PDB file of C-alpha atoms in Angstrom:
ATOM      1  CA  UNK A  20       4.709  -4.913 -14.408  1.00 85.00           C
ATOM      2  CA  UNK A  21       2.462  -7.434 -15.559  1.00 88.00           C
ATOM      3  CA  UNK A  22       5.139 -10.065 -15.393  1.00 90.00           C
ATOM      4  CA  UNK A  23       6.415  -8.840 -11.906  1.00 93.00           C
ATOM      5  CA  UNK A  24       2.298  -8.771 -10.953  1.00 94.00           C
ATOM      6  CA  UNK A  25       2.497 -12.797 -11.873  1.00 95.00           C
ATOM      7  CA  UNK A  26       5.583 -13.769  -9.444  1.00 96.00           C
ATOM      8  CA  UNK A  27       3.883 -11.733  -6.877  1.00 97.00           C
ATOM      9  CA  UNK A  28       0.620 -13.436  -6.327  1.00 96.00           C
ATOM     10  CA  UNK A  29       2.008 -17.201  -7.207  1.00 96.00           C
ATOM     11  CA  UNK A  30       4.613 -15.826  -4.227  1.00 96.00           C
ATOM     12  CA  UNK A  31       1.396 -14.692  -2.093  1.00 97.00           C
ATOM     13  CA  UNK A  32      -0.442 -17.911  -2.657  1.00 96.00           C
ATOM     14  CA  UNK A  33       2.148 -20.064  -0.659  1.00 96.00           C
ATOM     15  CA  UNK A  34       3.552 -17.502   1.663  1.00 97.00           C
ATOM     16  CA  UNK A  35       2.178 -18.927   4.458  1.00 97.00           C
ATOM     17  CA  UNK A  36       4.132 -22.638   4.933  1.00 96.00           C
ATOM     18  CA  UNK A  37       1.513 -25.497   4.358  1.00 96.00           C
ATOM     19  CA  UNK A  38       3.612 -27.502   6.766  1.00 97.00           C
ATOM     20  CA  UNK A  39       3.146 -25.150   9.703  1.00 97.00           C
ATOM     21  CA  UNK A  40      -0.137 -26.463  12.116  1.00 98.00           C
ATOM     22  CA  UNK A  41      -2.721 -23.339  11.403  1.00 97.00           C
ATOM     23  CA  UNK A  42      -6.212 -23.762  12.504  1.00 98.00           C
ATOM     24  CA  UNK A  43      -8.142 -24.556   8.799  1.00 98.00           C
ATOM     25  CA  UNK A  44     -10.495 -21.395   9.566  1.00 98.00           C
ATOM     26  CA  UNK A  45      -7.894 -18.834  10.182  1.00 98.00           C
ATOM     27  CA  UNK A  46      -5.883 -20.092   7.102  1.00 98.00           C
ATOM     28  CA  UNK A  47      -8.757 -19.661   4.643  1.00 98.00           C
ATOM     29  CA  UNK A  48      -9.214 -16.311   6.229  1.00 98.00           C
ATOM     30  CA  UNK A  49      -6.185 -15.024   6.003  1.00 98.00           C
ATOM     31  CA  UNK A  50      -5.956 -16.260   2.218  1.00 97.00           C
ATOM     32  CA  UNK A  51      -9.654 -14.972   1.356  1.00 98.00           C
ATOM     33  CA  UNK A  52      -8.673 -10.944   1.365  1.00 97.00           C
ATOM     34  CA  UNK A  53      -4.522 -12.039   0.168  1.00 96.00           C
ATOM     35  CA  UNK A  54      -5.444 -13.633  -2.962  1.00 94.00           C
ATOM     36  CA  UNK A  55      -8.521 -11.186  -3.629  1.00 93.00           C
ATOM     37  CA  UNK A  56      -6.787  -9.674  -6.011  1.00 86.00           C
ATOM     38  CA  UNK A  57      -6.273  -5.511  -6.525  1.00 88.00           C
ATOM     39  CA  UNK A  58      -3.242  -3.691  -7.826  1.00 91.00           C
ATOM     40  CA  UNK A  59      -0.246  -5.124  -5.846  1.00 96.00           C
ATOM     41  CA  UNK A  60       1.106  -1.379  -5.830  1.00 96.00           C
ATOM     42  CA  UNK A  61       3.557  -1.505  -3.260  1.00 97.00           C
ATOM     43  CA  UNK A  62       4.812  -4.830  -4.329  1.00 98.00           C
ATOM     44  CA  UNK A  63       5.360  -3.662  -7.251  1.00 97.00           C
ATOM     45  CA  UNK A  64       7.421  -0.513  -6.162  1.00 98.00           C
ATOM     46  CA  UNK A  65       9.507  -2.815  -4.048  1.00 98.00           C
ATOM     47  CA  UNK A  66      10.940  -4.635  -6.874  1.00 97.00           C
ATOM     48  CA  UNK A  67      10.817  -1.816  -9.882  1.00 96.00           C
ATOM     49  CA  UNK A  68      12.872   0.179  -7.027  1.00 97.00           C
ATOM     50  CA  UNK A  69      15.439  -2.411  -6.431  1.00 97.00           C
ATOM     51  CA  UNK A  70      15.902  -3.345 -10.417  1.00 96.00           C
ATOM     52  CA  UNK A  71      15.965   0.634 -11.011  1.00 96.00           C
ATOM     53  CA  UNK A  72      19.433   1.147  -8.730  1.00 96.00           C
ATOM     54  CA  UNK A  73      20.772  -2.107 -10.147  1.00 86.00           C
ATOM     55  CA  UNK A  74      19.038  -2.621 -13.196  1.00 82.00           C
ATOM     56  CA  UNK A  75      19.609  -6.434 -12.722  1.00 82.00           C
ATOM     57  CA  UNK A  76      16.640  -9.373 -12.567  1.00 82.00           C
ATOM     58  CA  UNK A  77      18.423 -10.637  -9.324  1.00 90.00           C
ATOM     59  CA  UNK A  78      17.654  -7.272  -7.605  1.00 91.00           C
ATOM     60  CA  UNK A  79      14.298  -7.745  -8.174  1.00 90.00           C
ATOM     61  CA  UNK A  80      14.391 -11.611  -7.524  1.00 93.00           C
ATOM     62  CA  UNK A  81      15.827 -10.672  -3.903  1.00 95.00           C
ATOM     63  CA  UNK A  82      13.172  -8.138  -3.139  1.00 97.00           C
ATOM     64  CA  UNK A  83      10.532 -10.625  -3.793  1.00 97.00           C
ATOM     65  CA  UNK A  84      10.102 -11.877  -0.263  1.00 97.00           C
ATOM     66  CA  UNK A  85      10.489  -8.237   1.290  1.00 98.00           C
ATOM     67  CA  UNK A  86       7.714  -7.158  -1.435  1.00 98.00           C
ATOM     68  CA  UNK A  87       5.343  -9.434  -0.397  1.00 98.00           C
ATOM     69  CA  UNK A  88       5.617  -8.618   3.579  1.00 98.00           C
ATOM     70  CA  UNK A  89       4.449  -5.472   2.507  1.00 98.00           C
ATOM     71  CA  UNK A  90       1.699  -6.577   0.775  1.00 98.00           C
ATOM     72  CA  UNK A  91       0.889  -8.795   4.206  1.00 98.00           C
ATOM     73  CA  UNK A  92       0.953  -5.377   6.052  1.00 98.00           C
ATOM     74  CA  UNK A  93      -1.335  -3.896   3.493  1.00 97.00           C
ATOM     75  CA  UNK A  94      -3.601  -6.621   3.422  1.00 98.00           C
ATOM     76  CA  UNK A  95      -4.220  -6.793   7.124  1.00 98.00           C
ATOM     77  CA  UNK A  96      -5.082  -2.881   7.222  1.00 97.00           C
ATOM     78  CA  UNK A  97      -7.923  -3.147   4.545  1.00 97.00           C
ATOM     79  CA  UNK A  98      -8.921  -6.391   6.475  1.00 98.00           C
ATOM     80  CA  UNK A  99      -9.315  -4.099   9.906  1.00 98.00           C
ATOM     81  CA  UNK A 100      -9.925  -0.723   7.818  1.00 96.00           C
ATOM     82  CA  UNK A 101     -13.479  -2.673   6.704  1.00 97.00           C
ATOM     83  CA  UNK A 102     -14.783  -3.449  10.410  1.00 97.00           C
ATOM     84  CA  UNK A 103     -17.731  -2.290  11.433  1.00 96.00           C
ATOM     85  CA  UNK A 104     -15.816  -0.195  14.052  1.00 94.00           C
ATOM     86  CA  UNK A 105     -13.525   1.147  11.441  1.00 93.00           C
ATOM     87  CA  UNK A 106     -14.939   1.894   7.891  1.00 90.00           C
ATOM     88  CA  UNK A 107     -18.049  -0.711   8.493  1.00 93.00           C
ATOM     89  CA  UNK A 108     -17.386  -1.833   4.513  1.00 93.00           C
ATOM     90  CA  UNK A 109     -19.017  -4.447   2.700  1.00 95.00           C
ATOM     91  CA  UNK A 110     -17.256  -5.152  -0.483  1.00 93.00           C
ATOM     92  CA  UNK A 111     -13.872  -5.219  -0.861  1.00 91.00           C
ATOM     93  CA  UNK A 112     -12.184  -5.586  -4.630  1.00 86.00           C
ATOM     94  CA  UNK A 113     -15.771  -6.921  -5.834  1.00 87.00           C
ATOM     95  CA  UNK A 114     -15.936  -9.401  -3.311  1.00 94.00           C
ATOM     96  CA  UNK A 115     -17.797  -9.323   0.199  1.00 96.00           C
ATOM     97  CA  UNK A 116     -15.093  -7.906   3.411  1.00 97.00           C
ATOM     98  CA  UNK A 117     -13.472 -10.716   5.480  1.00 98.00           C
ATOM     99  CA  UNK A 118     -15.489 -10.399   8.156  1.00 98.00           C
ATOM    100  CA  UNK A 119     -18.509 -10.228   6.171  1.00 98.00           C
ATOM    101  CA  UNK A 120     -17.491 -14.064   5.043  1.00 98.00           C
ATOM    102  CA  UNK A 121     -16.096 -14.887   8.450  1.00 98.00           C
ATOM    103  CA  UNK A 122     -17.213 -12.831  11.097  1.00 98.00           C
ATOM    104  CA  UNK A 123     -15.946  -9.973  13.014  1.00 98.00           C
ATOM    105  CA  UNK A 124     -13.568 -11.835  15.420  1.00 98.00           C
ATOM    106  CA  UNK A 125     -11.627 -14.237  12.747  1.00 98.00           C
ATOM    107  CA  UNK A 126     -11.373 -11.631  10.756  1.00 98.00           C
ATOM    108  CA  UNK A 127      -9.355  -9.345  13.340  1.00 98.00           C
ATOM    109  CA  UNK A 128      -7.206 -12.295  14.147  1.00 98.00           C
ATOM    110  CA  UNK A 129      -6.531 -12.991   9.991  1.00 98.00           C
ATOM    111  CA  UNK A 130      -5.597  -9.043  10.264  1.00 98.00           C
ATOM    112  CA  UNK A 131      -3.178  -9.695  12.882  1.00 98.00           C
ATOM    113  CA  UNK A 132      -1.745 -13.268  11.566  1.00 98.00           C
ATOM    114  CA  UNK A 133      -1.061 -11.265   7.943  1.00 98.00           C
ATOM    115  CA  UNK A 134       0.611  -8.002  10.342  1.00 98.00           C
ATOM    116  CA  UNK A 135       3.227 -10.600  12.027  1.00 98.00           C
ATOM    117  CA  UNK A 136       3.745 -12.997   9.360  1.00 98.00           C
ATOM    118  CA  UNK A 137       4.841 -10.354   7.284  1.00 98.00           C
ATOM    119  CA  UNK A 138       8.052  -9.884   9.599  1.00 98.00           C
ATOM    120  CA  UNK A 139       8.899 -13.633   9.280  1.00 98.00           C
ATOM    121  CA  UNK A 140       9.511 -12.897   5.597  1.00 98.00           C
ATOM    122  CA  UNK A 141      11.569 -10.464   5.912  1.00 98.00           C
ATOM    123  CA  UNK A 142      13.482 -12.374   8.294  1.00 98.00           C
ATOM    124  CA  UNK A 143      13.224 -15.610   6.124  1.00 97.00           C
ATOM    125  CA  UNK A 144      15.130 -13.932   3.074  1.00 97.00           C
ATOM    126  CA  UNK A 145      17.980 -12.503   5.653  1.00 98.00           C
ATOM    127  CA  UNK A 146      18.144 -16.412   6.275  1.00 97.00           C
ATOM    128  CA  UNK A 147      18.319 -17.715   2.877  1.00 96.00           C
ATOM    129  CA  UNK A 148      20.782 -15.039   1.959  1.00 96.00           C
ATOM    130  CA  UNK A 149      18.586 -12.865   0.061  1.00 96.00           C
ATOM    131  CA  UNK A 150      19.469  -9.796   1.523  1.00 97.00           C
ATOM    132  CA  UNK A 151      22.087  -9.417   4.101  1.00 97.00           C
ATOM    133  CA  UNK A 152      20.905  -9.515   8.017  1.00 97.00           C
ATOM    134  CA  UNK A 153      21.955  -5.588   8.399  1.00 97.00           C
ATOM    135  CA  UNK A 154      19.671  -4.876   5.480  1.00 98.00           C
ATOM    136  CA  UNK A 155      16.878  -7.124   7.269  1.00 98.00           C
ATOM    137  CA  UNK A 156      17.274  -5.363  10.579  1.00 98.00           C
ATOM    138  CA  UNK A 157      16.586  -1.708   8.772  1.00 98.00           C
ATOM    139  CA  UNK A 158      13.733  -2.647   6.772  1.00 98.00           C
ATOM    140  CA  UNK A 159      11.830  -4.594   9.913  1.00 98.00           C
ATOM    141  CA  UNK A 160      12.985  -1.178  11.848  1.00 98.00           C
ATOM    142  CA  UNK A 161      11.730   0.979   9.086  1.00 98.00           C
ATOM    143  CA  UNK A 162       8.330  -1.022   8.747  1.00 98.00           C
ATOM    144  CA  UNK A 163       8.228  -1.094  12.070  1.00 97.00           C
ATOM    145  CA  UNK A 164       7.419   2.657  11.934  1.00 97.00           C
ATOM    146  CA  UNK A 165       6.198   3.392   9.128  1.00 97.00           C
ATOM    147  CA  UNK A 166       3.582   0.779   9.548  1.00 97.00           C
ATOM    148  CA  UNK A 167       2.659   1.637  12.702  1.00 97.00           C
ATOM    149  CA  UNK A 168       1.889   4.246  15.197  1.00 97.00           C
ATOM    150  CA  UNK A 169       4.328   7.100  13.925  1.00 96.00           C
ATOM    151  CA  UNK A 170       2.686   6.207  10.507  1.00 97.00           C
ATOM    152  CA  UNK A 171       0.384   3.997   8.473  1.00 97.00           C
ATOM    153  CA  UNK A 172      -1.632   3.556  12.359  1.00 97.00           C
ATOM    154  CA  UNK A 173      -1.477   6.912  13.254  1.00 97.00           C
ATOM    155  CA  UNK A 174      -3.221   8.291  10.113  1.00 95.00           C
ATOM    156  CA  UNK A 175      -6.044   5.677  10.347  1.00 94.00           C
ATOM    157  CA  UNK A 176      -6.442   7.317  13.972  1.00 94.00           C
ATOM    158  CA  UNK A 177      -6.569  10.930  12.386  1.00 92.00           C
ATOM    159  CA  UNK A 178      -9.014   9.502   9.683  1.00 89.00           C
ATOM    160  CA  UNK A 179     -11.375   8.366  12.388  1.00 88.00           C
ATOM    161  CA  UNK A 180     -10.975  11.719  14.404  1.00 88.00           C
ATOM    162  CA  UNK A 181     -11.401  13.792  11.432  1.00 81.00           C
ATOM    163  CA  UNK A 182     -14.784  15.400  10.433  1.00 70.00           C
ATOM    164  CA  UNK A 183     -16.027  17.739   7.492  1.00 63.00           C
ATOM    165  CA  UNK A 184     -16.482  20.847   9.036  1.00 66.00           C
ATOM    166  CA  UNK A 185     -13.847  20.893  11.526  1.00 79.00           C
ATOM    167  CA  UNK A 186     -10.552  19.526   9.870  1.00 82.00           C
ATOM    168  CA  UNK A 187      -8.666  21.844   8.066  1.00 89.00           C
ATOM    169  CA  UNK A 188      -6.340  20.985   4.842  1.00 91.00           C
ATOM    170  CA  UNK A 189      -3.485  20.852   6.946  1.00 93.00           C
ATOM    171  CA  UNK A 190      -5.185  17.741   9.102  1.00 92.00           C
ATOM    172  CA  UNK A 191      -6.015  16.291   5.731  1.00 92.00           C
ATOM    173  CA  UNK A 192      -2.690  15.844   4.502  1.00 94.00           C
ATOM    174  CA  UNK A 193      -1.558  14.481   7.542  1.00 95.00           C
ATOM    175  CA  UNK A 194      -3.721  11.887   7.046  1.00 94.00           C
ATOM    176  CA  UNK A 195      -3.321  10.846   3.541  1.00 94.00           C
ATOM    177  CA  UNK A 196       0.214  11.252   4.169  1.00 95.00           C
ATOM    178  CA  UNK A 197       0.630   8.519   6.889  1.00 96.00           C
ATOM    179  CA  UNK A 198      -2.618   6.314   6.174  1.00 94.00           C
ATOM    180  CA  UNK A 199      -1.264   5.537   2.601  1.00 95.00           C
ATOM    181  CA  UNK A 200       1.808   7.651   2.010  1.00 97.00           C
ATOM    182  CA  UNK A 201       4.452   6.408   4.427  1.00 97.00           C
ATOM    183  CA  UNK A 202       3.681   2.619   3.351  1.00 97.00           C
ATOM    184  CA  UNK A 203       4.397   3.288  -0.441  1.00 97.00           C
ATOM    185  CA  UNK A 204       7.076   5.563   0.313  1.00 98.00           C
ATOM    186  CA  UNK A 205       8.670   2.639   2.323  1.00 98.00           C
ATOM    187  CA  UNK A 206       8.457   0.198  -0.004  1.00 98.00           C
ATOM    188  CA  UNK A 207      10.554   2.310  -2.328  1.00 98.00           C
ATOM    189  CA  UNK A 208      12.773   2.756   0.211  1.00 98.00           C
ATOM    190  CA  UNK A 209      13.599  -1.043   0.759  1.00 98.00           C
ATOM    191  CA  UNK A 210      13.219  -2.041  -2.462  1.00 98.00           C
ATOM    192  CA  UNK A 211      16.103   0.560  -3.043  1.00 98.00           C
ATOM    193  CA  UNK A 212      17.767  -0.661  -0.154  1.00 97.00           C
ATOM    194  CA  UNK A 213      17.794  -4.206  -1.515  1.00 97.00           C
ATOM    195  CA  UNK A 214      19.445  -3.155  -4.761  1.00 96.00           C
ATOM    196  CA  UNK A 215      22.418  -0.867  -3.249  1.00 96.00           C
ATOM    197  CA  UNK A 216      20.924   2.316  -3.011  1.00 97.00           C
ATOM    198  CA  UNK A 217      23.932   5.352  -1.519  1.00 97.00           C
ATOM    199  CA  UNK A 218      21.891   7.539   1.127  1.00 97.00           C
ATOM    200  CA  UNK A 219      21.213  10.463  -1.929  1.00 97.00           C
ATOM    201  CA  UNK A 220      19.148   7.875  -4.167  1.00 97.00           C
ATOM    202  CA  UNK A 221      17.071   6.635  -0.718  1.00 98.00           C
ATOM    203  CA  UNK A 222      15.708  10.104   0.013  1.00 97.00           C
ATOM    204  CA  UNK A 223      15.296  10.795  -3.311  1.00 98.00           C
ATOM    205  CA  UNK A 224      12.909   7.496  -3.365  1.00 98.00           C
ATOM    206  CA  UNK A 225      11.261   8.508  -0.398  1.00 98.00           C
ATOM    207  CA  UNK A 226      10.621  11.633  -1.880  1.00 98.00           C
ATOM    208  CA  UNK A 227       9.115  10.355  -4.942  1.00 98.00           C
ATOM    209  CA  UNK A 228       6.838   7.857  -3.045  1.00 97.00           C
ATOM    210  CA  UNK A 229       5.362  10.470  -0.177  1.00 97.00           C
ATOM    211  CA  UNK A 230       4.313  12.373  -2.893  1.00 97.00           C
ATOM    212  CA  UNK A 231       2.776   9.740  -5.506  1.00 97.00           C
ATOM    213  CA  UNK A 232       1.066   8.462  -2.482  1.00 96.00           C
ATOM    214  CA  UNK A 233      -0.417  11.756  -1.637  1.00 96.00           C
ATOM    215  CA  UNK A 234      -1.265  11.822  -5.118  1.00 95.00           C
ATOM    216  CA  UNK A 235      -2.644   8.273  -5.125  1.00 94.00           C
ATOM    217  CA  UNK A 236      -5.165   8.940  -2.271  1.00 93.00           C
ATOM    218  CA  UNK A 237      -6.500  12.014  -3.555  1.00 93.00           C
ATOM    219  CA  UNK A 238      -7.701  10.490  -6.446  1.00 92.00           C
ATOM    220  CA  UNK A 239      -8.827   8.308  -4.308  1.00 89.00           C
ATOM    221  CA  UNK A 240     -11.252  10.785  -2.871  1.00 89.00           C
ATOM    222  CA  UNK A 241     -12.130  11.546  -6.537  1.00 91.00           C
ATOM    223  CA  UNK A 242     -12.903   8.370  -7.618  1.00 91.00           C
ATOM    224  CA  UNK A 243     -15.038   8.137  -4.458  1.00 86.00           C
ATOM    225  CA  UNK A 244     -17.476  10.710  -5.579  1.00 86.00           C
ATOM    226  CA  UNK A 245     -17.256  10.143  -9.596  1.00 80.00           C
ATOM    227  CA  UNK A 246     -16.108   6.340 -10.110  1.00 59.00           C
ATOM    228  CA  UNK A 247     -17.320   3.541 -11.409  1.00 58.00           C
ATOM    229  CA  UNK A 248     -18.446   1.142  -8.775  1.00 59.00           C
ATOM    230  CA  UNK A 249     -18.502  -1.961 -11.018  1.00 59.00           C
ATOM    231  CA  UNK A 250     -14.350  -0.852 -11.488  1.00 50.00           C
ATOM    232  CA  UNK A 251     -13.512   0.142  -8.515  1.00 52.00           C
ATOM    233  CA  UNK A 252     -15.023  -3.260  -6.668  1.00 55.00           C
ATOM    234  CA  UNK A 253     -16.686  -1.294  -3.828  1.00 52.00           C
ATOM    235  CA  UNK A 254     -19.173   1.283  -3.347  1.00 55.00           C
ATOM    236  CA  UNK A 255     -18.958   4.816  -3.519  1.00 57.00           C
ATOM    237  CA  UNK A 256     -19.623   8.181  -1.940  1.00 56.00           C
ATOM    238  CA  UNK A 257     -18.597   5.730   1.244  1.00 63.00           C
ATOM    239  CA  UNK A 258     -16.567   9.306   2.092  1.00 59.00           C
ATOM    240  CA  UNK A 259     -19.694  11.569   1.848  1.00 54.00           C
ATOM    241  CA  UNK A 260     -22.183   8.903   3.718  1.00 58.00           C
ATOM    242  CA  UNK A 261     -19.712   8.841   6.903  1.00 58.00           C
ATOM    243  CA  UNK A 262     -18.860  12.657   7.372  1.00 63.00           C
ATOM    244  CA  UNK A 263     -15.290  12.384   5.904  1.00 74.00           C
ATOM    245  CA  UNK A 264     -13.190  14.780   5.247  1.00 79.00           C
ATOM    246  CA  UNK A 265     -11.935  14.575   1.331  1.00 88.00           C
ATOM    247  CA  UNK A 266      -9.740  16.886  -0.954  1.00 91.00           C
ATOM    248  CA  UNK A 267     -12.553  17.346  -3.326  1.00 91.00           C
ATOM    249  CA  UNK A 268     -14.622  18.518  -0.190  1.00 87.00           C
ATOM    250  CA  UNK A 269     -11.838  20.985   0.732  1.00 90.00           C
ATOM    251  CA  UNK A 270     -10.532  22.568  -2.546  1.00 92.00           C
ATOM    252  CA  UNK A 271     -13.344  21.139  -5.194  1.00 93.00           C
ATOM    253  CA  UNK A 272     -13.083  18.555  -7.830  1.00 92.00           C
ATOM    254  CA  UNK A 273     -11.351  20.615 -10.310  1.00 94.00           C
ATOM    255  CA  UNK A 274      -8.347  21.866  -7.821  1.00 95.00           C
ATOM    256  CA  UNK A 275      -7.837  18.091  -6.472  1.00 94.00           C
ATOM    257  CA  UNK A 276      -7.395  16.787  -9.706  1.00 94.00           C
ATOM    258  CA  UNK A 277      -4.741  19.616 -10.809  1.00 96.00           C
ATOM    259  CA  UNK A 278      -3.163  18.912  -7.208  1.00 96.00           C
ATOM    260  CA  UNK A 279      -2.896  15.191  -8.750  1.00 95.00           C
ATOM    261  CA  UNK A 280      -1.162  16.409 -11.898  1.00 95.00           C
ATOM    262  CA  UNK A 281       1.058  18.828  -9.481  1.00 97.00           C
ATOM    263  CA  UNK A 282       2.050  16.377  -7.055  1.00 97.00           C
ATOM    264  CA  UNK A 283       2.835  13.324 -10.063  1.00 97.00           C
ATOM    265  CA  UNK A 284       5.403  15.831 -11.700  1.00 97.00           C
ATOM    266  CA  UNK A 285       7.132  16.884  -8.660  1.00 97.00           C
ATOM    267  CA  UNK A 286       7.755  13.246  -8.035  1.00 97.00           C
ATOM    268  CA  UNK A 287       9.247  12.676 -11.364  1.00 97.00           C
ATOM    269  CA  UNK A 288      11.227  15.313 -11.061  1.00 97.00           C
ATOM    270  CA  UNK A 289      12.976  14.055  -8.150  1.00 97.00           C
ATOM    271  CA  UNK A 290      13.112  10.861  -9.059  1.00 97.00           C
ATOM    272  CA  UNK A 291      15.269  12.109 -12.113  1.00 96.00           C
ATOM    273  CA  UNK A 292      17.662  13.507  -9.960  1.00 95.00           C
ATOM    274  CA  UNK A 293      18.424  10.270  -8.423  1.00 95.00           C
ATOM    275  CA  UNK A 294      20.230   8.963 -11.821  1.00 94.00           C
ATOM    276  CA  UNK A 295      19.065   5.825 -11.084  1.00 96.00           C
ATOM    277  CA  UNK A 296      20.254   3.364 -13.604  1.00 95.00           C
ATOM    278  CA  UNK A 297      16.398   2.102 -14.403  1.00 94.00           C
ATOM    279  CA  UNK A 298      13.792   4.491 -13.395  1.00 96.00           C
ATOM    280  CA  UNK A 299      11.869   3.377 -16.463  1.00 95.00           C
ATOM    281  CA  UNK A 300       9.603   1.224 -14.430  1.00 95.00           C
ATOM    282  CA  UNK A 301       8.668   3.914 -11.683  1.00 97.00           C
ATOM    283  CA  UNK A 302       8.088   6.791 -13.984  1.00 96.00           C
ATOM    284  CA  UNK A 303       5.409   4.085 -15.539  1.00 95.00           C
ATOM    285  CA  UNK A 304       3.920   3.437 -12.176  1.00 95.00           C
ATOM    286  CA  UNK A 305       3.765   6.860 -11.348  1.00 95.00           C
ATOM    287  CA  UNK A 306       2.108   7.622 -14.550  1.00 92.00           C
ATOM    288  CA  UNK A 307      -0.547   4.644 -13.950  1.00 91.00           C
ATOM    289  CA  UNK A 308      -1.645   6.031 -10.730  1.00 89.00           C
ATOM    290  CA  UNK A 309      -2.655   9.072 -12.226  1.00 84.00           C
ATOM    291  CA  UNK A 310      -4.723   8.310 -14.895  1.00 84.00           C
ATOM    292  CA  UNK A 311      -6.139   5.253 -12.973  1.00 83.00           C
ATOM    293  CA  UNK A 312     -10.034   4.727 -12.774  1.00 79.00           C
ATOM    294  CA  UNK A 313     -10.194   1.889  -9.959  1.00 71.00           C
TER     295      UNK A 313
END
């Protein structure tokens, strides 16, 4: 992972062409909250995904450029998740929020340069042979939705609408499952994709990453209320000071944190049943993300 986590952010660094005429402002932007750092998860699940069906270097090598785009889309929803109309955050990964360095208005148009340019990659390795142009078309489809409003937008919108006191556990998976769920699962998805996945082995990765991801933001909401703030790069009991609803709030600290346990073996199991010729690398991840403190 560690090796994979190097390819990614030289990769990041020069994803946007240095030949292409980009006011100086917007570039730096854009760049300030891409390079910042954090733990390149979905990247990451892209190419473990693709090596895991193939268990070949290439596989991984291909997904590079479709990895990244993800981590574009990613990036631009933290950049626009830390607004003062959104989430109103200062710090982001230890470091002050975009538009706390560049103000509110370059910072939504960084958020929307990273969103876009993220579907020139994609379409840049279909070009250079990467990955075949059918495989391009269903991965911009699938981001298409899973990034946006039947997903990754439309639980930000439930997040907003959602209050302690009137949203019910039901409302709060919904959220978790689309704000951060349907992004990781996708990336498993085209990452398995990439390396020849049959139909069995793509549900079976979509399985495994709704339910990681689920697990991922509940601790989340646990490390909100008990974390270490010099770790985690950002403040917390953010949840508690704007009226969110949390799983801790809901069920209590000691029932989210078996629900983490819960969800992280149902994952593995299904991602046994796959027989995928590498899972080694995804069980690790999913292991990670459980016993992570930031």
């Amino acid at each position: 992972m560690a090796r994979h986590i190097k390819v990614i952010e030289q990769q990041l660094s020069e994803i946007v062409p240095a030949s292409w005429d980009i006011p100086t402002r917007l570039r730096e932007a854009m760049s300030y909250s891409l390079e910042a750092g954090g733990k390149r998860l979905r990247p990451l699940l892209v190419i473990a995904a693709a090596e895991a069906v193939k268990e070949s270097a290439e596989a991984g090598k291909a997904a590079l450029p479709v990895a990244c785009a993800i981590e574009l889309v990613h990036t631009y929803s933290l950049v626009h998740d830390d607004l003062p109309a959104m989430d109103d955050d200062d710090y982001r990964r230890g470091k002050p929020t975009n538009h706390k360095v560049y103000g509110e208005a370059m910072a939504i148009l960084a958020g929307d340069g990273l969103l876009t340019h993220a579907f020139f990659c994609i379409a840049r390795a279909a070009h250079d042979r990467l990955i075949s142009a059918e495989t391009a078309i269903t991965i911009v489809g699938e981001l298409s939705q899973f990034g946006g409003a039947a997903g990754m937008v439309a639980g930000q919108v439930a997040d907003i609408l959602g209050e302690q006191g009137t949203a019910t556990l039901a409302d709060l998976e919904y959220i978790h499952l689309h704000k951060t769920s349907d992004l990781i699962a996708f990336s498993l998805r085209a990452g398995g994709m990439i390396g020849g996945a049959t139909n069995e082995q793509i549900e079976a990765l979509d399985e495994f990453g709704h339910k990681i991801g689920l697990a991922f933001q509940i601790q989340d909401d646990i490390l909100d209320l008990i974390g270490d703030e010099q770790k985690l790069g950002k403040k917390v009991n953010s949840d508690v000071e704007q009226d969110k609803v949390t799983y801790p709030y809901l069920l209590g600290m000691e029932e989210s944190k078996a629900e983490v346990e819960r969800l992280t073996a149902e994952a593995v199991d299904k991602l046994l049943t796959a027989r995928l010729a590498n899972p080694g690398q995804l069980l690790a991840i999913a292991e990670m993300l459980t016993r992570r403190e930031n």
